[in-house]
Amino acid sequence: MKLLKTTNTRTDAWAVSTDKLMSWTLLLLFIVSLIVGFSSGTPSEVFAIGLPALLIPLLIANISPGAVIGRFAFATAFMVFSALFIQQTQGMNEAHFSVFILLALLLSYRDWKPIFVAASLVSLHHVIFNLLQTPDSGFYLFQQGANNNLVILHTLTIVFEAVFLMFIANNLRKEALMVGGTPEEVVSIARQLANGNLAVAIDVDANDTSSVKFALKSMSSNILAIVDRVEHITLEHTKGNVNSVVNVENLHGSYRAMAEKINVMLAAQSSLVHKIAQNVIDFSNGNFDKPFDALPGNLKFINEAIEQLRANVKTIIEDVAHMSKEHEIGNIDVCMDASQYKGAFAEMVGDVDKMVGAHVREKEEVTQVMRALGDGDFEVQIQQYPGKKAEINKNLDRL
């Protein structure tokens, strides 16, 4: 059986609450010994032996709660009260039962040392008091008097129980060390982490690298690292750095896989932004025939918007080309239909129609003037044209 080393650290947090249990147990033992003392005429032994056995452990537990020395003090006091019960009852068999009961109660510490101390002391007590017990000595161990065989039997029984209890205590300590703290504390931490409170304080012993509490702290640290890195890239993307990705360094297992999947998603979004930007550049350079890759799912609305823009611009270009061709062959009354467009496109088409219409009217006015001049009407008037069109007025006046 490998005995675990006991340290006065956070892993012994349960020892503080156990000290309280032992304190109440000691108080109960003192009250019982006091009752037995008054009924058997041994109250002086209660105050001479029982009172110090009560007060010293309580003082140590108050000064250093949960300390190893406190466990030794309670273990010693338990065996002192067992010896006191045996002495008060003049060696009654029932009084010996307290030894085994109190040894078992020391299991609450999950520590083999108090059990070892208690078993050693009570075994020593049995040997010494068996030697001291005579008909008139006033020392008592067995009702029928000193008995070496009974001492050996009792001692072997105590040793057997002590070894068994030490084995159980060692296993209980292993389980406690695996938890890393009190079950209530660890459950509280786990519940807060499950509820998203990653800032919960998790204090572990410097030498603890394998407990559940340490694992929870590691998990919290890993999740916090991912959250911090995601917040960082979110800030970078808001600044326009769309090529920023989550740093996967020091991430392992599913944490790394999750970060890599986030990066895949970011890469897809960045690629989409670059594709749209390139399409806008192509449009700005007059290339309206370059196809845009079909996007899946809800992203289809981007294809629809791009194709609608492409269709509107190409329709305007076709309408302008058609109108220009018609005007070349003399159909100067042909114009574009602004009702086919919406918003700024409709305004632009309407302005083009107005411009072409103005040129057509100017041509008609000049034609009418030339016809009047040809008919000999030199008094004919024409409106004053603005800007460079004023050359028309000057040339007509010269003529």
XYZ file of C-alpha atoms in Angstrom:
399
model
C 0.000 0.000 0.000
C 1.520 3.301 -1.078
C 0.849 5.941 1.567
C 0.097 9.392 0.219
C 1.936 12.413 1.526
C -0.277 14.836 3.420
C 0.245 18.557 3.026
C -1.492 21.466 4.650
C -2.748 22.921 1.369
C -5.996 23.643 -0.389
C -6.327 19.941 -1.198
C -6.978 19.418 2.578
C -9.870 21.884 2.643
C -12.177 19.159 3.973
C -9.923 18.866 7.087
C -11.285 22.195 8.370
C -14.868 20.916 8.394
C -13.655 17.601 9.850
C -11.993 19.506 12.701
C -15.418 20.891 13.584
C -16.914 17.384 13.608
C -14.101 16.158 15.842
C -14.535 19.123 18.184
C -18.205 18.307 18.746
C -17.286 14.639 19.173
C -14.718 15.533 21.828
C -17.275 17.644 23.649
C -19.702 14.707 23.601
C -16.972 12.377 24.920
C -16.229 14.802 27.743
C -19.907 14.984 28.706
C -20.157 11.163 28.680
C -17.009 10.840 30.781
C -18.383 13.441 33.173
C -21.635 11.482 33.576
C -19.717 8.234 34.069
C -17.379 10.009 36.469
C -20.128 11.217 38.778
C -21.859 7.840 38.642
C -18.648 5.892 39.352
C -17.069 8.325 41.780
C -14.261 9.380 39.420
C -15.015 13.042 38.591
C -11.476 14.094 39.518
C -10.076 11.899 36.730
C -12.439 13.574 34.279
C -11.138 17.055 35.100
C -7.501 15.931 35.421
C -7.384 13.899 32.200
C -10.529 14.555 30.181
C -10.543 18.356 30.383
C -6.985 18.804 28.990
C -7.785 16.180 26.334
C -10.749 18.355 25.330
C -9.173 21.807 25.453
C -5.772 21.199 23.816
C -7.141 19.899 20.458
C -9.795 22.641 20.428
C -7.077 25.272 20.924
C -4.924 23.840 18.116
C -7.906 23.588 15.744
C -8.787 27.206 16.491
C -5.223 28.430 15.838
C -4.481 26.237 12.809
C -7.735 24.843 11.392
C -7.189 21.818 9.159
C -3.512 21.463 10.110
C -1.875 18.039 10.396
C -0.882 18.685 14.022
C -4.550 19.220 14.807
C -5.386 15.782 13.431
C -2.723 14.244 15.654
C -4.152 16.122 18.632
C -7.684 14.865 18.002
C -6.420 11.298 17.423
C -4.515 11.418 20.719
C -7.489 12.904 22.574
C -9.818 10.190 21.249
C -7.575 7.458 22.616
C -7.161 9.333 25.902
C -10.944 9.349 26.324
C -11.083 5.639 25.425
C -8.474 4.934 28.106
C -10.425 7.149 30.502
C -13.655 5.207 29.849
C -11.805 1.919 30.470
C -10.348 3.326 33.695
C -13.689 4.740 34.891
C -15.562 1.472 34.244
C -12.718 -0.600 35.730
C -12.057 -2.388 32.436
C -15.586 -3.121 31.206
C -15.581 -4.799 27.798
C -18.080 -2.244 26.475
C -15.616 0.572 27.227
C -13.094 -1.050 24.860
C -15.582 -0.675 22.003
C -14.921 3.072 22.033
C -11.415 2.401 20.699
C -12.698 0.836 17.506
C -15.494 3.375 17.056
C -13.192 6.382 17.454
C -10.532 4.853 15.195
C -13.155 4.495 12.474
C -14.294 8.099 13.018
C -10.767 9.301 12.173
C -11.417 8.149 8.593
C -13.147 11.496 8.122
C -9.724 13.085 7.718
C -8.887 10.864 4.712
C -5.421 10.653 6.228
C -3.629 7.509 7.443
C -1.390 9.354 9.941
C -3.985 10.132 12.666
C -5.135 6.502 12.544
C -1.543 5.306 12.916
C -0.946 7.658 15.864
C -4.174 6.627 17.611
C -3.561 2.899 17.097
C 0.003 3.193 18.368
C -1.049 5.115 21.495
C -3.891 2.804 22.453
C -1.707 -0.271 21.868
C 0.956 1.256 24.111
C -1.749 2.028 26.675
C -2.895 -1.595 26.702
C 0.634 -2.904 27.229
C 1.486 -0.435 30.009
C -1.812 -0.688 31.875
C -1.717 -4.487 31.695
C 1.638 -4.302 33.461
C 0.382 -1.770 35.998
C -2.932 -3.481 36.774
C -2.794 -5.250 40.152
C -5.549 -5.803 42.722
C -4.634 -2.685 44.670
C -2.851 -0.480 42.134
C -5.899 1.515 41.016
C -5.075 0.978 37.309
C -7.618 -0.886 35.188
C -7.548 -2.504 31.762
C -9.653 -5.648 32.052
C -12.384 -6.489 34.571
C -10.864 -9.870 35.381
C -7.392 -8.372 35.908
C -4.180 -8.339 33.902
C -4.181 -10.800 31.040
C -1.324 -11.027 28.561
C -3.324 -13.113 26.125
C -6.126 -10.539 26.023
C -3.596 -7.747 25.528
C -2.139 -9.580 22.533
C -5.629 -10.252 21.146
C -6.763 -6.634 21.615
C -3.527 -5.272 20.166
C -3.726 -7.522 17.093
C -7.355 -6.508 16.614
C -6.422 -2.832 16.863
C -3.531 -3.324 14.443
C -5.782 -5.185 11.984
C -8.435 -2.473 12.103
C -5.823 0.285 11.896
C -4.189 -1.225 8.806
C -7.576 -1.694 7.176
C -8.623 1.865 8.035
C -5.293 3.278 6.836
C -5.806 1.508 3.520
C -9.302 2.978 3.208
C -8.048 6.446 4.264
C -5.328 6.274 1.630
C -7.866 5.445 -1.078
C -10.217 8.174 0.133
C -7.351 10.670 -0.045
C -6.593 9.575 -3.611
C -10.190 10.254 -4.547
C -10.123 13.589 -2.727
C -6.901 14.595 -4.454
C -8.478 13.656 -7.780
C -11.277 16.121 -7.035
C -8.834 18.846 -5.959
C -11.103 20.456 -3.375
C -14.357 19.985 -1.573
C -17.069 18.419 -3.764
C -19.305 21.442 -3.164
C -16.604 23.831 -4.401
C -15.824 21.799 -7.515
C -19.522 21.379 -8.370
C -20.015 25.139 -7.961
C -17.094 25.844 -10.314
C -18.385 23.360 -12.892
C -21.877 24.869 -12.716
C -20.551 28.406 -13.243
C -18.449 27.294 -16.205
C -21.486 25.528 -17.670
C -23.416 28.806 -17.342
C -20.712 30.706 -19.223
C -18.973 32.377 -16.283
C -15.426 31.816 -17.522
C -14.065 34.455 -15.134
C -14.787 32.306 -12.070
C -11.725 32.108 -9.806
C -10.227 28.599 -9.693
C -7.376 28.273 -7.205
C -5.386 25.059 -7.337
C -2.338 23.890 -5.428
C 1.009 24.568 -7.094
C 1.722 20.838 -7.229
C -1.724 19.894 -8.539
C -1.601 18.806 -12.176
C -4.115 15.963 -12.268
C -7.232 16.823 -10.245
C -10.718 17.547 -11.557
C -10.338 21.107 -10.300
C -7.088 21.504 -12.251
C -8.821 20.099 -15.344
C -11.644 22.628 -14.918
C -9.091 25.427 -14.626
C -7.323 24.201 -17.785
C -10.636 23.985 -19.629
C -11.564 27.492 -18.491
C -8.163 28.820 -19.617
C -8.482 27.163 -23.035
C -11.977 28.512 -23.627
C -10.926 31.965 -22.443
C -7.985 31.844 -24.851
C -10.330 31.076 -27.745
C -12.779 33.803 -26.674
C -9.943 36.359 -26.432
C -8.603 35.370 -29.845
C -12.053 35.540 -31.430
C -12.580 38.989 -29.876
C -9.211 40.043 -31.307
C -10.021 38.971 -34.862
C -13.475 40.533 -34.527
C -11.793 43.841 -33.724
C -9.371 43.366 -36.624
C -12.226 42.673 -39.050
C -14.070 45.792 -37.891
C -10.872 47.685 -38.786
C -11.034 46.193 -42.262
C -8.330 43.565 -41.809
C -10.454 40.826 -43.338
C -7.493 38.478 -43.720
C -7.041 38.151 -39.929
C -7.571 34.633 -38.533
C -7.680 32.947 -35.116
C -4.245 32.037 -33.786
C -4.323 28.255 -33.216
C -0.956 28.127 -31.436
C -1.058 26.193 -28.125
C -4.582 24.965 -28.861
C -5.137 21.218 -28.961
C -7.823 18.681 -29.749
C -11.345 19.957 -30.256
C -10.303 23.478 -29.238
C -7.857 23.617 -32.132
C -10.408 22.029 -34.481
C -12.997 24.647 -33.472
C -10.530 27.496 -34.070
C -9.545 26.036 -37.452
C -13.209 25.788 -38.482
C -13.688 29.437 -37.525
C -10.682 30.257 -39.724
C -12.211 28.297 -42.614
C -15.389 30.346 -42.228
C -13.385 33.592 -42.076
C -11.396 32.576 -45.156
C -14.635 31.920 -47.042
C -16.002 35.341 -46.073
C -12.726 37.025 -46.996
C -12.722 35.234 -50.355
C -16.292 36.345 -50.987
C -15.387 39.980 -50.217
C -12.454 39.782 -52.640
C -14.669 38.259 -55.348
C -17.268 41.008 -54.975
C -14.553 43.670 -54.976
C -13.032 42.200 -58.151
C -16.457 42.135 -59.779
C -16.957 45.812 -58.934
C -13.534 46.568 -60.426
C -14.500 44.685 -63.588
C -17.737 46.656 -63.810
C -15.876 49.923 -63.280
C -13.543 48.970 -66.164
C -16.514 48.294 -68.419
C -16.291 44.505 -68.320
C -19.916 43.520 -67.757
C -19.621 40.070 -69.315
C -17.274 38.419 -66.795
C -19.352 35.813 -64.908
C -19.677 35.731 -61.110
C -19.550 32.307 -59.440
C -22.896 31.011 -58.218
C -23.101 31.161 -54.407
C -24.912 28.569 -52.269
C -27.796 28.942 -49.833
C -28.792 32.375 -48.585
C -25.810 33.929 -50.377
C -27.751 33.666 -53.626
C -29.081 37.168 -52.996
C -25.566 38.455 -53.844
C -25.752 36.764 -57.253
C -29.210 38.227 -57.775
C -28.030 41.751 -56.873
C -24.952 41.534 -59.129
C -26.930 40.142 -62.031
C -29.576 42.835 -61.611
C -26.886 45.525 -61.653
C -25.267 43.884 -64.692
C -28.631 43.687 -66.486
C -29.531 47.321 -65.762
C -26.182 48.699 -66.950
C -26.111 46.491 -70.038
C -29.696 47.493 -70.883
C -28.728 51.174 -70.662
C -25.693 50.525 -72.864
C -27.862 48.673 -75.413
C -30.519 51.409 -75.343
C -27.881 54.132 -75.855
C -26.336 52.145 -78.718
C -29.767 51.613 -80.307
C -30.668 55.292 -79.988
C -27.306 56.339 -81.419
C -27.757 54.011 -84.374
C -31.260 55.290 -85.048
C -30.064 58.874 -84.908
C -27.291 58.049 -87.391
C -29.846 56.887 -89.921
C -31.923 60.006 -89.349
C -34.496 58.863 -86.850
C -33.711 61.709 -84.492
C -36.994 61.386 -82.640
C -35.925 58.022 -81.131
C -35.221 58.157 -77.390
C -34.881 55.751 -74.439
C -37.819 54.684 -72.281
C -37.063 55.905 -68.718
C -40.094 54.029 -67.336
C -38.150 50.759 -67.661
C -35.693 51.876 -64.993
C -35.782 52.821 -61.342
C -33.980 55.305 -59.117
C -30.781 56.870 -60.393
C -30.912 54.773 -63.563
C -34.286 56.291 -64.453
C -32.956 59.799 -63.713
C -29.881 59.196 -65.882
C -31.931 57.885 -68.808
C -34.333 60.812 -68.436
C -31.413 63.296 -68.480
C -29.971 61.615 -71.600
C -33.375 61.891 -73.300
C -33.566 65.575 -72.303
C -30.083 66.242 -73.702
C -30.849 64.464 -76.974
C -34.225 66.205 -77.143
C -32.548 69.596 -76.704
C -30.146 68.869 -79.562
C -33.048 67.754 -81.757
C -34.979 70.978 -81.027
C -31.896 73.067 -81.771
C -31.500 71.344 -85.113
C -35.181 71.914 -85.907
C -34.888 75.627 -84.985
C -31.787 76.065 -87.131
C -33.512 74.201 -89.965
C -36.545 76.530 -89.739
C -34.262 79.587 -89.775
C -32.407 78.275 -92.815
C -35.746 77.615 -94.532
C -36.915 81.181 -93.751
C -33.686 82.655 -95.064
C -34.040 80.542 -98.171
C -37.504 82.057 -98.630
C -36.013 85.573 -98.345
C -37.148 86.264 -94.793
C -34.066 87.937 -93.320
C -35.968 89.241 -90.305
C -36.406 85.809 -88.863
C -35.271 85.486 -85.224
C -33.724 82.600 -83.267
C -33.303 82.213 -79.538
C -30.039 83.211 -77.947
C -28.054 80.027 -77.247
C -25.804 79.827 -74.197
C -22.103 79.025 -73.998
C -20.371 77.758 -77.089
C -23.730 77.386 -78.815
C -23.708 81.191 -79.126
C -21.572 80.643 -82.270
C -24.834 79.662 -83.992
C -26.285 83.109 -83.258
C -23.107 84.892 -84.438
C -22.940 83.016 -87.741
C -26.636 83.556 -88.465
C -26.266 87.319 -87.747
C -23.232 87.464 -90.056
C -25.218 85.724 -92.738
